[in-house]
Short mmCIF file of C-alpha atoms and ligand atoms in Angstrom, two decimals:
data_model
loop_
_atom_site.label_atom_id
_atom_site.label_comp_id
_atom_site.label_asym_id
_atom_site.label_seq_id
_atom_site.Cartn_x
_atom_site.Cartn_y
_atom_site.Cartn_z
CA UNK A 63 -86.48 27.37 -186.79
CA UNK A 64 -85.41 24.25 -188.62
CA UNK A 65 -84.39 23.99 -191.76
CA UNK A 66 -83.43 20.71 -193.79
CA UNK A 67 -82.29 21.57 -197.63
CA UNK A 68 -82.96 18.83 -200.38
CA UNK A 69 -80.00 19.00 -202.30
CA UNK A 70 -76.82 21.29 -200.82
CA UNK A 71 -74.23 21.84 -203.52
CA UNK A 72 -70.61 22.89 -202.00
CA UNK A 73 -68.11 24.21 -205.09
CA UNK A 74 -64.73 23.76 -203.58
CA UNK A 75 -63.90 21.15 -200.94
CA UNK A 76 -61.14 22.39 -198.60
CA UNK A 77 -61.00 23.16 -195.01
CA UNK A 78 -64.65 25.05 -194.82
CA UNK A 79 -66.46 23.02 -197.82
CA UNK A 80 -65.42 19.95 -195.92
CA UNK A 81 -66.66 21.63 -192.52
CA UNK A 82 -69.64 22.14 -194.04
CA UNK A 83 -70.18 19.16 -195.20
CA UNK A 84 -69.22 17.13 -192.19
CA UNK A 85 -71.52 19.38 -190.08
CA UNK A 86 -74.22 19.65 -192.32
CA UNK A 87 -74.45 15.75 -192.51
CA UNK A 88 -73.76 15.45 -188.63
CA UNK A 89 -77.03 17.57 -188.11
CA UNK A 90 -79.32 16.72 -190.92
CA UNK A 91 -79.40 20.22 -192.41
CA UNK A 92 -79.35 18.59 -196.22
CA UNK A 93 -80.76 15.32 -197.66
CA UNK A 94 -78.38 15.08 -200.69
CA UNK A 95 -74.71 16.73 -200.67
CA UNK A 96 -73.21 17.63 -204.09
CA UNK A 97 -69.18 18.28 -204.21
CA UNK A 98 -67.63 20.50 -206.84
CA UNK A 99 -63.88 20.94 -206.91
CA UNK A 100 -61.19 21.87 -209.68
CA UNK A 101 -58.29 19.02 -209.23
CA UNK A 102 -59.35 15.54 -209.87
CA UNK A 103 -56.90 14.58 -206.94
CA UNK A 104 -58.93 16.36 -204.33
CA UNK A 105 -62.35 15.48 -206.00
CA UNK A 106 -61.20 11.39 -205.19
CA UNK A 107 -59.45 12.97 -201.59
CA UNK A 108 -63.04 14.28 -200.76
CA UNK A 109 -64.64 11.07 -201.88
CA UNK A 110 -62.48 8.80 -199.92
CA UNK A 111 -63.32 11.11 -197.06
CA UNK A 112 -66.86 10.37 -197.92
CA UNK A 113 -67.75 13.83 -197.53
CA UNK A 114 -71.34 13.95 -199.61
CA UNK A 115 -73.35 11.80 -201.91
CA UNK A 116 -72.28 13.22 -205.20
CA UNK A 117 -68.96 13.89 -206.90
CA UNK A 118 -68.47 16.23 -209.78
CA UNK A 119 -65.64 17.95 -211.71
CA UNK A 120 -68.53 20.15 -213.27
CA UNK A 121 -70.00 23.10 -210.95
CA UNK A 122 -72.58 23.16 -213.31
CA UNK A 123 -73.83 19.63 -212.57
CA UNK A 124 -73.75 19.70 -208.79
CA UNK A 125 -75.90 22.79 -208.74
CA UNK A 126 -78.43 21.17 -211.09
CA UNK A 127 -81.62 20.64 -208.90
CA UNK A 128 -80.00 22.05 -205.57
CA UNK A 129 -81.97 24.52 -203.56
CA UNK A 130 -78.60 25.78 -201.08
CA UNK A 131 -75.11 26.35 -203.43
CA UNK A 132 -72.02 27.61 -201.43
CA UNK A 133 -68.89 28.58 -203.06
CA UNK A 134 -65.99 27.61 -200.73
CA UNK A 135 -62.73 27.94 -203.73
CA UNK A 136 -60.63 30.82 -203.03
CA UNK A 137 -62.57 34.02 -204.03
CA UNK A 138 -60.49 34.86 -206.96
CA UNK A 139 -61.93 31.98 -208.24
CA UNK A 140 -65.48 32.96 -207.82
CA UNK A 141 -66.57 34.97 -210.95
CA UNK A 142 -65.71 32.10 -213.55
CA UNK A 143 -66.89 29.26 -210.81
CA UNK A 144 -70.35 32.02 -211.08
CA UNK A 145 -70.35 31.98 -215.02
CA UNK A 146 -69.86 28.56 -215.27
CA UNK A 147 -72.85 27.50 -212.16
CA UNK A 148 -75.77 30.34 -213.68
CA UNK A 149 -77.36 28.68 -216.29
CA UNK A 150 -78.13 25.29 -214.01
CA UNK A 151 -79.19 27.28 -210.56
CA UNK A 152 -82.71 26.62 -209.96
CA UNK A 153 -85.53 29.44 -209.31
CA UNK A 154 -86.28 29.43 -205.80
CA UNK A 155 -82.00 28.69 -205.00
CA UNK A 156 -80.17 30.31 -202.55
CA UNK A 157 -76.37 30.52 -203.39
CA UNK A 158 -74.42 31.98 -200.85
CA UNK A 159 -70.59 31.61 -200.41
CA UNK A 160 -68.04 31.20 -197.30
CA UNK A 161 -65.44 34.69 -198.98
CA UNK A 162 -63.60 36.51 -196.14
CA UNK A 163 -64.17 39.70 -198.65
CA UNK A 164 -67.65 40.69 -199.48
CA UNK A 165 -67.99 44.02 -201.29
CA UNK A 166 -65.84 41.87 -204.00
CA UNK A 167 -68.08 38.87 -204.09
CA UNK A 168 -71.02 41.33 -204.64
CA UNK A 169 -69.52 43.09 -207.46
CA UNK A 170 -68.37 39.63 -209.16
CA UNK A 171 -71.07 36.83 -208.59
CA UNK A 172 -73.78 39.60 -208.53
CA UNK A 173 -74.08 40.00 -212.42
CA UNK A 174 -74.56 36.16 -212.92
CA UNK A 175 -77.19 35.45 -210.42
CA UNK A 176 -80.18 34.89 -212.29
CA UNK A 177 -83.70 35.89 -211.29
CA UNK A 178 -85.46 34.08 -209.00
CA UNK A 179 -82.04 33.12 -207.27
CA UNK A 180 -81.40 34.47 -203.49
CA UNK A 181 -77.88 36.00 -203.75
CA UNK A 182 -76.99 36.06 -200.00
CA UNK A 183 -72.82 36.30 -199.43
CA UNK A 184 -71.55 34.65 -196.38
CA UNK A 185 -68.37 34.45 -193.96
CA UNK A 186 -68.04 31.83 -191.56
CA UNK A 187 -65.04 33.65 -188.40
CA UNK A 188 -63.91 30.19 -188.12
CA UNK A 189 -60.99 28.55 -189.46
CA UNK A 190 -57.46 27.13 -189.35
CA UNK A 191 -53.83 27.57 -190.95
CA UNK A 192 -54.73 24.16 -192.60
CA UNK A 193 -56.49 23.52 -195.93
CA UNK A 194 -57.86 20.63 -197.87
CA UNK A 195 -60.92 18.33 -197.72
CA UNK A 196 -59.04 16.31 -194.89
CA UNK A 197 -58.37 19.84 -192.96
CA UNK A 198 -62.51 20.07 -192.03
CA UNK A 199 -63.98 19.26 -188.80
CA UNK A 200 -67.70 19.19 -188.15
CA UNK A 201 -67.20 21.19 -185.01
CA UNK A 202 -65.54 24.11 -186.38
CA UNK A 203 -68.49 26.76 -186.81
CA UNK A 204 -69.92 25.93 -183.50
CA UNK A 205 -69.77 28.54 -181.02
CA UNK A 206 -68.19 30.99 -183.87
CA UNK A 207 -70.09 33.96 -185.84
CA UNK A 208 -71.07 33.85 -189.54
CA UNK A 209 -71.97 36.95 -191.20
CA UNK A 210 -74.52 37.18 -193.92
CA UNK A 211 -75.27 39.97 -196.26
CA UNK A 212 -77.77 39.09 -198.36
CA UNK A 213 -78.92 41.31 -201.43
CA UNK A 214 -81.61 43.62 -201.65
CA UNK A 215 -84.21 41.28 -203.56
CA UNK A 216 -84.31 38.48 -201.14
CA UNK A 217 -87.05 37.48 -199.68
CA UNK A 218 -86.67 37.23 -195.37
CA UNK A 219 -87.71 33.78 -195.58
CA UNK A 220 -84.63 33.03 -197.53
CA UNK A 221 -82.57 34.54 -195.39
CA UNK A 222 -84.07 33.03 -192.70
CA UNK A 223 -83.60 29.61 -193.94
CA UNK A 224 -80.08 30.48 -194.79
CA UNK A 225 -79.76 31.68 -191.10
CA UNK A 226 -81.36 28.41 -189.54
CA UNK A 227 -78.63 26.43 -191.75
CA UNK A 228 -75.57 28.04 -190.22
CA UNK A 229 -77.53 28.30 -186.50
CA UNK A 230 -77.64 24.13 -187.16
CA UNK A 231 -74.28 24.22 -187.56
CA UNK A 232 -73.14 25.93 -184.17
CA UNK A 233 -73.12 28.93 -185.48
CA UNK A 234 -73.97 32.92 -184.28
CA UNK A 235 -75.15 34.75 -187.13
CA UNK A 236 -75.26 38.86 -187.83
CA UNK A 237 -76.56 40.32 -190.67
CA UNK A 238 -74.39 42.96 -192.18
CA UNK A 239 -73.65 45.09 -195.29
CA UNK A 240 -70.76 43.88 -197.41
CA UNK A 241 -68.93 46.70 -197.17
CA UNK A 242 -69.30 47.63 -193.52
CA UNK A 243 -68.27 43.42 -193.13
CA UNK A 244 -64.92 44.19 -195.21
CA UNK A 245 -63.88 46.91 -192.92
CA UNK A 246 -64.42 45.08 -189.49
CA UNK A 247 -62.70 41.97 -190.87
CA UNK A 248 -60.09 44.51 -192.39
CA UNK A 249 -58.79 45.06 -188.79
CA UNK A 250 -59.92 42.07 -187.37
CA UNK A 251 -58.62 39.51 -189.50
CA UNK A 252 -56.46 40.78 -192.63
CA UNK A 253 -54.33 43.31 -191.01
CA UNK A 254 -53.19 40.94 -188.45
CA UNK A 255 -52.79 38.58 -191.19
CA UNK A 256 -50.25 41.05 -192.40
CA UNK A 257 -48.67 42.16 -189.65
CA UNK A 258 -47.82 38.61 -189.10
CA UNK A 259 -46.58 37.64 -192.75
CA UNK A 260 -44.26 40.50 -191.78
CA UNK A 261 -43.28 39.79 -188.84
CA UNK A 262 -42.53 35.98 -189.67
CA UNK A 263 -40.65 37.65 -193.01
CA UNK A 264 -38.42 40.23 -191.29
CA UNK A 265 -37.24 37.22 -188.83
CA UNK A 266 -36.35 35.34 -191.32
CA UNK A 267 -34.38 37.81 -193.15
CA UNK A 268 -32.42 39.36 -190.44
CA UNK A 269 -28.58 38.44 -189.95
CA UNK A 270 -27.80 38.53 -186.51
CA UNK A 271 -30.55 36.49 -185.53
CA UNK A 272 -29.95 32.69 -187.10
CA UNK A 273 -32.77 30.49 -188.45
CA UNK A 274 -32.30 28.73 -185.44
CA UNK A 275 -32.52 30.95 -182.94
CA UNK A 276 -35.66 32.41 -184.09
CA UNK A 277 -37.25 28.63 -184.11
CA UNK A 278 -35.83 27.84 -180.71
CA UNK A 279 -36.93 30.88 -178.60
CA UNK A 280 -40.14 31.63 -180.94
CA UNK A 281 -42.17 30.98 -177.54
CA UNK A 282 -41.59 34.31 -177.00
CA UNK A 283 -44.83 35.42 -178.60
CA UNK A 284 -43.02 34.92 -182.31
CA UNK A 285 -44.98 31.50 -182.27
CA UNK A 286 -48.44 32.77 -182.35
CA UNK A 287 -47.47 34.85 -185.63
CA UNK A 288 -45.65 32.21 -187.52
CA UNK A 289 -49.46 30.08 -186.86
CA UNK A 290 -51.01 32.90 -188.72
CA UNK A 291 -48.57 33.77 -191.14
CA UNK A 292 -49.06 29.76 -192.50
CA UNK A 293 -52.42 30.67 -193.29
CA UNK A 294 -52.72 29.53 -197.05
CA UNK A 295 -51.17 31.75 -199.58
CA UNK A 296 -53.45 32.05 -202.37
CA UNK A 297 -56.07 32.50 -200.05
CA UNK A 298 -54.83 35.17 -198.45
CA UNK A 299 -53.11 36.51 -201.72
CA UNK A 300 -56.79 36.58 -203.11
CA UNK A 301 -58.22 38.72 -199.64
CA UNK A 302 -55.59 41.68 -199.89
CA UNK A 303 -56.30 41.91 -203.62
CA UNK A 304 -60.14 41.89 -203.36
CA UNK A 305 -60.31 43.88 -200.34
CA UNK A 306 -57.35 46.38 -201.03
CA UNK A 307 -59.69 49.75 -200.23
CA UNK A 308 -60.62 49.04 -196.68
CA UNK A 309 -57.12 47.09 -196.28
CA UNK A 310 -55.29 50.38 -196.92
CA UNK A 311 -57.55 52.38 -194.89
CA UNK A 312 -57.12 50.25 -191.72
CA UNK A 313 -53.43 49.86 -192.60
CA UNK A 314 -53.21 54.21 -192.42
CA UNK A 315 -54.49 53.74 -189.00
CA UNK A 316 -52.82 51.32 -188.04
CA UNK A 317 -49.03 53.13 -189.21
CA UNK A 318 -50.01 55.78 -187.54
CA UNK A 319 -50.25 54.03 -184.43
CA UNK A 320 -47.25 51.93 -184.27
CA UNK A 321 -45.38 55.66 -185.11
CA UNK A 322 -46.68 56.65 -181.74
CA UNK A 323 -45.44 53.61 -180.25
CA UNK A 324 -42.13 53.75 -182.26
CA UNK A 325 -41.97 57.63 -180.38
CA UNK A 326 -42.76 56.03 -176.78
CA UNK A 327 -39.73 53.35 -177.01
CA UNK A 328 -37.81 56.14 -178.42
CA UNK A 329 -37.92 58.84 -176.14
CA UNK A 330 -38.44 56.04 -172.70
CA UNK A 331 -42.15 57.46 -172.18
CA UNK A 332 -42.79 54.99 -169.70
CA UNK A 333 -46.30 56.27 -168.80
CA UNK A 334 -47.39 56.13 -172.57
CA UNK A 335 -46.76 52.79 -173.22
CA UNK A 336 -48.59 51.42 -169.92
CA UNK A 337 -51.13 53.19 -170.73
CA UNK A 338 -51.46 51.68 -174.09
CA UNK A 339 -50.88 48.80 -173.08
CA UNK A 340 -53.49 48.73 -170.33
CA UNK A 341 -56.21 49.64 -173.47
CA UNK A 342 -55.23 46.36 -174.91
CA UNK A 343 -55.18 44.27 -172.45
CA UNK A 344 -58.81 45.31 -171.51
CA UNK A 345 -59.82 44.12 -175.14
CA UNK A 346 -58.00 40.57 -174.37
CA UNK A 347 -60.56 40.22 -171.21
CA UNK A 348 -63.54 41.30 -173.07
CA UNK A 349 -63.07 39.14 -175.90
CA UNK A 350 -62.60 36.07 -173.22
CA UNK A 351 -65.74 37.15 -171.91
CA UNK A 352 -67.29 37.32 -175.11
CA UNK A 353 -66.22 33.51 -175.68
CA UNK A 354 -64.49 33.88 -178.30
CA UNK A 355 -61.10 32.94 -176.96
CA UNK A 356 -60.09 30.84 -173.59
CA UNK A 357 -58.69 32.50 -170.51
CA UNK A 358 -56.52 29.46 -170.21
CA UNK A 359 -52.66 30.06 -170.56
CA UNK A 360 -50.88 30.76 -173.61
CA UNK A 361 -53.78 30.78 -175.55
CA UNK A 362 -55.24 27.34 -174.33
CA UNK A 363 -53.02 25.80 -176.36
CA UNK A 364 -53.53 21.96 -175.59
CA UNK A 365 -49.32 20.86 -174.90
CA UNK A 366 -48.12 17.89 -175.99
CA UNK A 367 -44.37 16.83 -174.81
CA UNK A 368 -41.87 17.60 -177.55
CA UNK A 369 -40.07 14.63 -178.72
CA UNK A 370 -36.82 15.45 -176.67
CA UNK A 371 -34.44 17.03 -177.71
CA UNK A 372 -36.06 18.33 -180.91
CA UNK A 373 -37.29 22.06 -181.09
CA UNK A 374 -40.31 23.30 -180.01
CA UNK A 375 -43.65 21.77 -182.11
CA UNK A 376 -45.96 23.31 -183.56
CA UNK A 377 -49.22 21.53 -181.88
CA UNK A 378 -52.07 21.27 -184.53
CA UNK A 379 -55.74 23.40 -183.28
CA UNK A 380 -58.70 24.27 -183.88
CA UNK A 381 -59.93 28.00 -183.98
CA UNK A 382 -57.01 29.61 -185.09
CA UNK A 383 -55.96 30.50 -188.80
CA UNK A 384 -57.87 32.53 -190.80
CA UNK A 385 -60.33 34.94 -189.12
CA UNK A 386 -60.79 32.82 -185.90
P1 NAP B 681 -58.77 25.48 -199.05
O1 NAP B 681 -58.72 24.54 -197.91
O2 NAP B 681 -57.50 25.84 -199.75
O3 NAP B 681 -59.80 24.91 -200.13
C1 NAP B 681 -60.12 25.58 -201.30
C2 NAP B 681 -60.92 24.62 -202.18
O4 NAP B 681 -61.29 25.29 -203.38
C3 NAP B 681 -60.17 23.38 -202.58
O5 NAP B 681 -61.04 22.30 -202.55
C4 NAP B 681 -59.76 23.68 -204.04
O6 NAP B 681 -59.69 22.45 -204.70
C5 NAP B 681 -60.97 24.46 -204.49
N1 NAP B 681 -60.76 25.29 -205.65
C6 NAP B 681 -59.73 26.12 -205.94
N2 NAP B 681 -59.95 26.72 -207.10
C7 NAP B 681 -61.14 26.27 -207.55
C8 NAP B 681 -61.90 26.52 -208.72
N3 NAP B 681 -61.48 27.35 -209.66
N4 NAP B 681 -63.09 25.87 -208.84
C9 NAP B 681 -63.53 25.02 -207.92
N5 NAP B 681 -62.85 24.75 -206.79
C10 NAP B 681 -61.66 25.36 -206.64
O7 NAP B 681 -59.44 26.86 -198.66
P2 NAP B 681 -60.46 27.21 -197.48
O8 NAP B 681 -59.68 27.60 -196.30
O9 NAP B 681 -61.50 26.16 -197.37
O10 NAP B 681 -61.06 28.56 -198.08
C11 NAP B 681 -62.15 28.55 -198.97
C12 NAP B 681 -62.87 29.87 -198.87
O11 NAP B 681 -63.24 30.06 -197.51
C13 NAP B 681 -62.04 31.07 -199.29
O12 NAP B 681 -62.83 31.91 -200.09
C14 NAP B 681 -61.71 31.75 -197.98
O13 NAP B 681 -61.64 33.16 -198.14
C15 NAP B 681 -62.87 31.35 -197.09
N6 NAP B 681 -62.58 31.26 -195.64
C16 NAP B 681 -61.47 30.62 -195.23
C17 NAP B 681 -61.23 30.51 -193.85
C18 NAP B 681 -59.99 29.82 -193.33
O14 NAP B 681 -59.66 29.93 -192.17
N7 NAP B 681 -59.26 29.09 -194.13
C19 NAP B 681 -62.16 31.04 -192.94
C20 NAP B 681 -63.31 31.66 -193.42
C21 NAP B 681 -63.52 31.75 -194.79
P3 NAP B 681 -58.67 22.03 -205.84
O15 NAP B 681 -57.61 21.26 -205.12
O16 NAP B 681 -59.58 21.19 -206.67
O17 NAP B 681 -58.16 23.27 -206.52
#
């Protein structure tokens, strides 16, 4: 199915409203784009990029007369952005949103939605450690899964449409429950997320370890954290506080684990830890085979020659951050 919206509002332009717009332009999926943000600054940033059609510093006017509204602003921001947007969504609207917590999103937006409007939450598994309209890429969704959970009172047609949207963009797209979504991405996504904000943390507290030494030999498998643990802060501040339930459940498990590794290295079980280790490794292959990651070495990571003699750089990619 094809789907081509008439007006596509997008409240918050950083690195997925951007994506979205680029893509969503780049395949024809909307006839008008309306842009929402907070700061002035970025509102001119997304206009230089020439990101949509229309340019507003009131939510409430871009939605006016739009049949698809996604809020992309960090989901703390949601519930006011959801206040402020009710009164001008349109009968017949879908507004959906691009939150890597749903259950929260649910309980916040839900109240506002007024009838007639098809409340159905989204997450795009696609993203960076970068942000801002300049960040977006029109290729980022493609290839990559977006889950929908749309509310009991929607009509399948507008989920459908909603699906055909994100399909035009690249995308895969499963239809979950919002809370059964915040406990996959729970261990998928936000407990690595803060396993590597530790990680990157306790480096750069220890002593007898310098600053230096922990940039210079980071290759060691230190590098891959420090990409996620520059994942953007209030983004990421806003996830563990909205989805602090299944966070903490996943984060039991997940102690519990690393105190059976912590006995392994302890007492030299040798047998243990290859056998652990094997388990994992397995998972590695099958998401490879799944496409969702490259079998090339470290990580596909394209390698650009450092400017000699300077540390190792940081190359910029795609696919990474946030719940890639
Ligand atoms: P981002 O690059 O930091 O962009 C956030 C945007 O929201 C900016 O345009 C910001 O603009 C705007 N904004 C902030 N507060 C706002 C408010 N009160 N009202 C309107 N706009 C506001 O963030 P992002 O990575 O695109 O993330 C956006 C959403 O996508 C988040 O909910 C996140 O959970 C989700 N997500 C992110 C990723 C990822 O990898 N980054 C992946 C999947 C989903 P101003 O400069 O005007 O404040």
């Amino acid at each position: 199915m094809s789907v081509k919206f008439r007006k596509l509002a997008l409240i918050g332009i950083g690195l997925i409203g951007s994506s979205i717009a680029l893509a969503a332009r780049r395949q024809g999926l909307a006839e008008v784009i309306a842009i929402s943000t907070r700061k002035s600054e970025t509102l001119e940033e997304a206009r230089a990029l020439n990101l949509g059609d229309i340019y507003t510093l009131d939510a409430a006017e871009a939605v006016r007369g739009a049949d698809l509204v996604i809020l992309c602003a960090p989901v703390g921001a949601y519930e006011a952005i959801a206040r402020t947007i009710a009164p001008a969504l349109e009968p017949g609207a879908i507004l959906s949103d691009v939150g890597s917590v749903k259950a929260h999103v649910v309980k916040v937006v839900g109240p506002h939605v007024p009838a007639g409007v098809s409340f159905i939450p989204g997450h795009p598994i696609a993203g960076t450690e970068h942000s801002g309209p300049s960040a977006g890429f029109a290729e980022l969704f493609a290839g990559r899964w977006c889950i929908l959970t749309p509310q009991p009172d929607v009509p399948p047609a507008q989920t459908e449409k909603l699906v055909a949207f994100w399909e035009g963009m690249g995308s895969d797209v499963e239809i979950m429950e919002a809370g059964h979504h915040d406990m996959v991405l729970a261990i998928t996504s936000h407990i690595p997320h803060l396993i590597a904000y530790n990680i990157v943390g306790t480096a750069d507290d220890l002593e007898t370890v310098t600053k230096s030494e922990v940039i210079k030999f980071s290759a060691g498998g230190f590098r891959d954290f420090t990409r996620i643990a520059a994942s953007d802060p209030v983004m990421w501040r806003d996830v563990f506080l909205t989805n602090r339930e299944a966070v903490l459940e996943m984060l039991g498990r997940f102690l519990e684990d690393l105190s059976v590794l912590q006995r392994a290295v302890d007492s030299g079980d040798g047998p243990a830890l290859e056998s652990i280790f094997t388990r994992t490794r397995a998972i590695r292959r099958s998401i490879i085979s799944a496409g969702q990651e490259t079998a090339a070495a470290d990580f596909g990571r394209p390698h650009e020659a450092p400017p000699a003699p300077a540390a190792p750089v940081f190359v910029r990619e795609h696919g990474g951050g946030d719940d890639a």
